[in-house]
Amino acid sequence: MATLGLIGSGLIGGTLARLAVNSGLDVVLSNSRGPQTLSELVTDLGPRARAGTPREAAAAGDWVVVTIPLKAYRSVPQEPLAGKTVLDTNNYYPQRDGAFPELDAKETTTSELLQRHLPGAHVVKAFNNIFFRHLADLPRPAGAQDRTALPIAGDDAGAKARATELLDLLGYDVVDAGPLAEGWRFEPGTPVYGIPYAAEASPRFTELPAGPAPATEIAKLLEAARR
C-alpha cells in the first residue's frame, strides 16, 4: 500500500492526512515537537496512520509533503528524501518567517529555496493556495462535473506526474503552472489564492463555505496573475 509522509501536521498537514486515509493510503505524520504530540490525531485517523520523526516520515513516504513555516525549511531532512517527490505547501509570510531578501526582490520563489536545500529530491509546489477547510470539503471522484482543480509547479516532469497521481487519489484535478519559478502565480495576493475555492468570490474566503473551481477557471486565473 502506498504511503504519504507528512513533515508538518498542522491544519493543511492534518487535512491531507485525513484525505489520504479516506483514499486508502497509509500515512506517517511528523512535526517538530515529537511523535508523542500527535497521538490524538493518529488515534482519530485510525489504523492507517502512525506518527514518527520527520526523518521517519521522509523515509516512509512514496510522496512526502513538507508543510512547515518557511523559516524552518532548512530543518527538512535531506538524505531520506533523495530521489523522492516532495510536495511543498509553503507561502512566504514575513511577519511569521522574518525577511528573506531574495524573495522580497523576487529573485527566487519559496519552493525554489526548498529545492535548493533538497538537491537530491524533486520538489513540486502544491496545496498552498487553498484554505484547509475548503481542501477538506471539495474532493470529488474522477470525472465528477463539480470536481475542483489545484495548481502545481515543478521542474521535473516525472515528479509532476507523481504529484498529479496523488492529487487525483485525493479527489482533485491538476493544472500545471509550469516550473518552480512560476510558483508565485498561485501564492498570496494572486487571483488563484483562496478566493476561487469559496462559494462566493470574496477576500473573506476563510469565512465562507467551499465552492468548486474547475480546471478551466484555475488555468484562466493563473494566466491573469501579475507580479
mmCIF file of C-alpha atoms in Angstrom:
data_model
loop_
_atom_site.group_PDB
_atom_site.id
_atom_site.type_symbol
_atom_site.label_atom_id
_atom_site.label_comp_id
_atom_site.label_asym_id
_atom_site.label_seq_id
_atom_site.Cartn_x
_atom_site.Cartn_y
_atom_site.Cartn_z
ATOM 1 C CA MET A 1 0.000 0.000 0.000
ATOM 2 C CA ALA A 2 1.293 3.461 -0.886
ATOM 3 C CA THR A 3 2.236 5.841 1.907
ATOM 4 C CA LEU A 4 2.036 9.599 2.301
ATOM 5 C CA GLY A 5 4.695 11.096 4.568
ATOM 6 C CA LEU A 6 3.989 14.431 6.223
ATOM 7 C CA ILE A 7 6.660 16.746 7.565
ATOM 8 C CA GLY A 8 4.401 19.091 9.483
ATOM 9 C CA SER A 9 0.965 18.085 10.741
ATOM 10 C CA GLY A 10 -0.881 21.350 11.264
ATOM 11 C CA LEU A 11 -4.065 22.485 9.535
ATOM 12 C CA ILE A 12 -3.012 21.591 5.990
ATOM 13 C CA GLY A 13 -0.980 18.542 7.019
ATOM 14 C CA GLY A 14 -3.747 17.133 9.186
ATOM 15 C CA THR A 15 -6.307 17.722 6.439
ATOM 16 C CA LEU A 16 -4.144 15.970 3.859
ATOM 17 C CA ALA A 17 -3.616 13.075 6.249
ATOM 18 C CA ARG A 18 -7.371 12.612 6.584
ATOM 19 C CA LEU A 19 -7.922 12.807 2.814
ATOM 20 C CA ALA A 20 -5.143 10.266 2.289
ATOM 21 C CA VAL A 21 -6.536 7.798 4.825
ATOM 22 C CA ASN A 22 -10.001 8.182 3.325
ATOM 23 C CA SER A 23 -8.471 7.419 -0.090
ATOM 24 C CA GLY A 24 -6.873 4.185 1.110
ATOM 25 C CA LEU A 25 -3.325 5.429 1.667
ATOM 26 C CA ASP A 26 -1.179 4.833 4.711
ATOM 27 C CA VAL A 27 0.088 7.959 6.459
ATOM 28 C CA VAL A 28 3.125 8.777 8.578
ATOM 29 C CA LEU A 29 2.775 12.119 10.350
ATOM 30 C CA SER A 30 5.528 14.150 11.980
ATOM 31 C CA ASN A 31 6.150 17.567 13.479
ATOM 32 C CA SER A 32 8.898 19.452 15.277
ATOM 33 C CA ARG A 33 7.605 18.558 18.744
ATOM 34 C CA GLY A 34 7.843 14.777 18.588
ATOM 35 C CA PRO A 35 5.587 11.810 17.721
ATOM 36 C CA GLN A 36 4.015 11.733 21.166
ATOM 37 C CA THR A 37 2.287 15.072 20.471
ATOM 38 C CA LEU A 38 0.401 13.526 17.531
ATOM 39 C CA SER A 39 -1.181 10.616 19.407
ATOM 40 C CA GLU A 40 -4.667 12.139 19.475
ATOM 41 C CA LEU A 41 -4.647 12.885 15.736
ATOM 42 C CA VAL A 42 -3.291 9.430 14.904
ATOM 43 C CA THR A 43 -5.982 7.775 17.019
ATOM 44 C CA ASP A 44 -8.649 9.836 15.293
ATOM 45 C CA LEU A 45 -7.310 8.926 11.833
ATOM 46 C CA GLY A 46 -7.341 5.210 12.567
ATOM 47 C CA PRO A 47 -5.115 2.227 11.808
ATOM 48 C CA ARG A 48 -3.703 3.556 8.533
ATOM 49 C CA ALA A 49 -1.969 6.413 10.378
ATOM 50 C CA ARG A 50 1.080 6.469 12.617
ATOM 51 C CA ALA A 51 3.401 9.136 13.977
ATOM 52 C CA GLY A 52 7.147 9.367 13.556
ATOM 53 C CA THR A 53 10.008 11.802 13.328
ATOM 54 C CA PRO A 54 10.469 13.948 10.212
ATOM 55 C CA ARG A 55 13.216 11.587 9.070
ATOM 56 C CA GLU A 56 10.904 8.603 9.521
ATOM 57 C CA ALA A 57 8.075 10.302 7.629
ATOM 58 C CA ALA A 58 10.515 11.231 4.852
ATOM 59 C CA ALA A 59 11.850 7.693 4.609
ATOM 60 C CA ALA A 60 8.406 6.050 4.644
ATOM 61 C CA GLY A 61 6.633 8.226 2.120
ATOM 62 C CA ASP A 62 6.070 7.357 -1.529
ATOM 63 C CA TRP A 63 5.180 11.043 -1.623
ATOM 64 C CA VAL A 64 6.298 13.447 1.099
ATOM 65 C CA VAL A 65 4.510 16.706 1.893
ATOM 66 C CA VAL A 66 6.515 19.484 3.537
ATOM 67 C CA THR A 67 4.055 21.745 5.316
ATOM 68 C CA ILE A 68 6.030 23.766 7.861
ATOM 69 C CA PRO A 69 6.704 27.503 8.197
ATOM 70 C CA LEU A 70 9.112 28.775 5.560
ATOM 71 C CA LYS A 71 11.552 29.957 8.222
ATOM 72 C CA ALA A 72 12.107 26.292 9.180
ATOM 73 C CA TYR A 73 12.719 24.895 5.690
ATOM 74 C CA ARG A 74 16.397 24.146 6.385
ATOM 75 C CA SER A 75 15.295 21.667 9.078
ATOM 76 C CA VAL A 76 13.821 19.319 6.453
ATOM 77 C CA PRO A 77 15.967 16.158 6.353
ATOM 78 C CA GLN A 78 17.898 15.796 3.116
ATOM 79 C CA GLU A 79 19.226 12.238 2.850
ATOM 80 C CA PRO A 80 15.939 10.290 3.203
ATOM 81 C CA LEU A 81 14.286 12.479 0.541
ATOM 82 C CA ALA A 82 16.833 11.759 -2.186
ATOM 83 C CA GLY A 83 15.037 10.717 -5.362
ATOM 84 C CA LYS A 84 11.572 11.353 -3.905
ATOM 85 C CA THR A 85 8.705 13.589 -4.952
ATOM 86 C CA VAL A 86 8.348 16.294 -2.300
ATOM 87 C CA LEU A 87 5.215 18.443 -2.304
ATOM 88 C CA ASP A 88 5.767 21.886 -0.801
ATOM 89 C CA THR A 89 2.791 23.792 0.621
ATOM 90 C CA ASN A 90 4.733 26.864 1.683
ATOM 91 C CA ASN A 91 3.918 30.542 1.388
ATOM 92 C CA TYR A 92 6.076 33.462 2.481
ATOM 93 C CA TYR A 93 4.674 35.487 5.366
ATOM 94 C CA PRO A 94 7.352 37.985 6.502
ATOM 95 C CA GLN A 95 5.510 38.690 9.758
ATOM 96 C CA ARG A 96 5.896 34.997 10.641
ATOM 97 C CA ASP A 97 9.049 33.965 8.786
ATOM 98 C CA GLY A 98 11.192 37.070 9.006
ATOM 99 C CA ALA A 99 12.638 38.747 5.941
ATOM 100 C CA PHE A 100 14.011 36.756 3.009
ATOM 101 C CA PRO A 101 15.706 39.395 0.830
ATOM 102 C CA GLU A 102 15.819 37.129 -2.245
ATOM 103 C CA LEU A 103 12.058 36.625 -2.007
ATOM 104 C CA ASP A 104 11.418 40.309 -1.409
ATOM 105 C CA ALA A 105 13.461 41.077 -4.519
ATOM 106 C CA LYS A 106 11.571 38.378 -6.477
ATOM 107 C CA GLU A 107 14.881 36.707 -7.337
ATOM 108 C CA THR A 108 13.529 33.266 -6.432
ATOM 109 C CA THR A 109 10.447 31.546 -5.012
ATOM 110 C CA THR A 110 9.703 29.653 -1.813
ATOM 111 C CA SER A 111 9.725 26.251 -3.475
ATOM 112 C CA GLU A 112 12.977 27.019 -5.275
ATOM 113 C CA LEU A 113 14.516 27.637 -1.850
ATOM 114 C CA LEU A 114 13.339 24.212 -0.708
ATOM 115 C CA GLN A 115 14.603 22.609 -3.917
ATOM 116 C CA ARG A 116 17.999 24.221 -3.329
ATOM 117 C CA HIS A 117 18.004 22.721 0.172
ATOM 118 C CA LEU A 118 16.987 19.296 -1.202
ATOM 119 C CA PRO A 119 19.172 18.861 -4.285
ATOM 120 C CA GLY A 120 18.502 15.130 -4.460
ATOM 121 C CA ALA A 121 14.701 15.427 -4.278
ATOM 122 C CA HIS A 122 12.128 16.596 -6.831
ATOM 123 C CA VAL A 123 10.079 19.443 -5.360
ATOM 124 C CA VAL A 124 6.559 20.213 -6.572
ATOM 125 C CA LYS A 125 4.653 23.203 -5.221
ATOM 126 C CA ALA A 126 1.070 22.261 -4.293
ATOM 127 C CA PHE A 127 -1.730 22.750 -1.750
ATOM 128 C CA ASN A 128 -0.520 26.237 -0.760
ATOM 129 C CA ASN A 129 -3.380 28.234 -2.308
ATOM 130 C CA ILE A 130 -6.444 26.647 -0.715
ATOM 131 C CA PHE A 131 -7.931 27.174 2.744
ATOM 132 C CA PHE A 132 -7.707 23.978 4.779
ATOM 133 C CA ARG A 133 -11.470 23.717 5.362
ATOM 134 C CA HIS A 134 -12.106 24.065 1.632
ATOM 135 C CA LEU A 135 -9.407 21.468 0.952
ATOM 136 C CA ALA A 136 -11.312 19.075 3.220
ATOM 137 C CA ASP A 137 -14.699 19.748 1.615
ATOM 138 C CA LEU A 138 -14.001 19.813 -2.139
ATOM 139 C CA PRO A 139 -12.671 16.345 -3.110
ATOM 140 C CA ARG A 140 -14.751 14.591 -5.754
ATOM 141 C CA PRO A 141 -14.374 11.346 -7.737
ATOM 142 C CA ALA A 142 -12.551 11.477 -11.053
ATOM 143 C CA GLY A 143 -14.858 12.656 -13.810
ATOM 144 C CA ALA A 144 -17.322 14.406 -11.491
ATOM 145 C CA GLN A 145 -18.802 17.532 -13.059
ATOM 146 C CA ASP A 146 -18.099 19.572 -9.938
ATOM 147 C CA ARG A 147 -14.502 18.391 -9.493
ATOM 148 C CA THR A 148 -12.070 21.076 -8.327
ATOM 149 C CA ALA A 149 -8.563 21.654 -9.688
ATOM 150 C CA LEU A 150 -5.436 22.712 -7.834
ATOM 151 C CA PRO A 151 -2.338 24.224 -9.462
ATOM 152 C CA ILE A 152 1.097 22.673 -9.226
ATOM 153 C CA ALA A 153 4.566 23.835 -10.283
ATOM 154 C CA GLY A 154 7.779 21.855 -10.603
ATOM 155 C CA ASP A 155 10.965 21.407 -12.597
ATOM 156 C CA ASP A 156 10.794 17.619 -13.026
ATOM 157 C CA ALA A 157 8.145 16.172 -15.344
ATOM 158 C CA GLY A 158 8.171 12.793 -13.620
ATOM 159 C CA ALA A 159 7.652 14.367 -10.212
ATOM 160 C CA LYS A 160 4.763 16.435 -11.529
ATOM 161 C CA ALA A 161 3.199 13.253 -12.906
ATOM 162 C CA ARG A 162 3.537 11.582 -9.492
ATOM 163 C CA ALA A 163 2.102 14.666 -7.773
ATOM 164 C CA THR A 164 -0.816 14.586 -10.196
ATOM 165 C CA GLU A 165 -1.383 10.934 -9.283
ATOM 166 C CA LEU A 166 -1.554 11.852 -5.596
ATOM 167 C CA LEU A 167 -3.945 14.740 -6.145
ATOM 168 C CA ASP A 168 -6.170 12.502 -8.253
ATOM 169 C CA LEU A 169 -6.259 9.929 -5.456
ATOM 170 C CA LEU A 170 -7.217 12.671 -3.001
ATOM 171 C CA GLY A 171 -10.041 13.885 -5.251
ATOM 172 C CA TYR A 172 -8.598 16.785 -7.250
ATOM 173 C CA ASP A 173 -7.750 17.640 -10.832
ATOM 174 C CA VAL A 174 -4.483 19.445 -11.584
ATOM 175 C CA VAL A 175 -3.453 22.497 -13.590
ATOM 176 C CA ASP A 176 0.258 22.656 -14.392
ATOM 177 C CA ALA A 177 1.517 26.206 -13.815
ATOM 178 C CA GLY A 178 4.989 25.417 -15.172
ATOM 179 C CA PRO A 179 8.394 25.270 -13.439
ATOM 180 C CA LEU A 180 9.037 26.155 -9.796
ATOM 181 C CA ALA A 181 9.944 29.673 -10.890
ATOM 182 C CA GLU A 182 6.261 30.141 -11.820
ATOM 183 C CA GLY A 183 5.011 29.056 -8.392
ATOM 184 C CA TRP A 184 4.437 32.700 -7.455
ATOM 185 C CA ARG A 185 1.379 32.599 -9.727
ATOM 186 C CA PHE A 186 -0.681 30.922 -7.002
ATOM 187 C CA GLU A 187 0.780 32.480 -3.874
ATOM 188 C CA PRO A 188 -0.924 35.051 -1.583
ATOM 189 C CA GLY A 189 -2.104 38.157 -3.407
ATOM 190 C CA THR A 190 -2.769 36.401 -6.723
ATOM 191 C CA PRO A 191 -6.215 35.637 -8.219
ATOM 192 C CA VAL A 192 -5.723 31.896 -7.613
ATOM 193 C CA TYR A 193 -5.085 32.188 -3.888
ATOM 194 C CA GLY A 194 -8.037 31.165 -1.722
ATOM 195 C CA ILE A 195 -10.889 33.005 -3.406
ATOM 196 C CA PRO A 196 -11.687 30.543 -6.244
ATOM 197 C CA TYR A 197 -12.435 27.770 -3.741
ATOM 198 C CA ALA A 198 -15.074 29.683 -1.795
ATOM 199 C CA ALA A 199 -18.791 29.698 -2.600
ATOM 200 C CA GLU A 200 -18.552 33.440 -3.334
ATOM 201 C CA ALA A 201 -15.686 35.490 -4.762
ATOM 202 C CA SER A 202 -14.655 37.415 -1.670
ATOM 203 C CA PRO A 203 -11.381 38.319 0.055
ATOM 204 C CA ARG A 204 -13.074 36.968 3.186
ATOM 205 C CA PHE A 205 -12.976 33.475 1.708
ATOM 206 C CA THR A 206 -11.982 31.845 5.008
ATOM 207 C CA GLU A 207 -15.399 32.770 6.397
ATOM 208 C CA LEU A 208 -17.308 31.188 3.501
ATOM 209 C CA PRO A 209 -18.261 27.613 2.636
ATOM 210 C CA ALA A 210 -16.393 25.829 -0.114
ATOM 211 C CA GLY A 211 -17.320 26.046 -3.776
ATOM 212 C CA PRO A 212 -15.886 24.024 -6.682
ATOM 213 C CA ALA A 213 -13.281 25.552 -9.002
ATOM 214 C CA PRO A 214 -12.839 23.669 -12.298
ATOM 215 C CA ALA A 215 -9.563 23.383 -14.163
ATOM 216 C CA THR A 216 -10.648 25.885 -16.828
ATOM 217 C CA GLU A 217 -11.192 28.576 -14.190
ATOM 218 C CA ILE A 218 -7.899 27.891 -12.414
ATOM 219 C CA ALA A 219 -5.967 27.967 -15.701
ATOM 220 C CA LYS A 220 -7.523 31.317 -16.605
ATOM 221 C CA LEU A 221 -6.685 32.814 -13.207
ATOM 222 C CA LEU A 222 -3.091 31.572 -13.383
ATOM 223 C CA GLU A 223 -2.700 33.413 -16.661
ATOM 224 C CA ALA A 224 -4.125 36.561 -15.053
ATOM 225 C CA ALA A 225 -1.584 36.565 -12.215
ATOM 226 C CA ARG A 226 0.801 39.535 -12.224
ATOM 227 C CA ARG A 227 3.823 40.213 -10.074
#
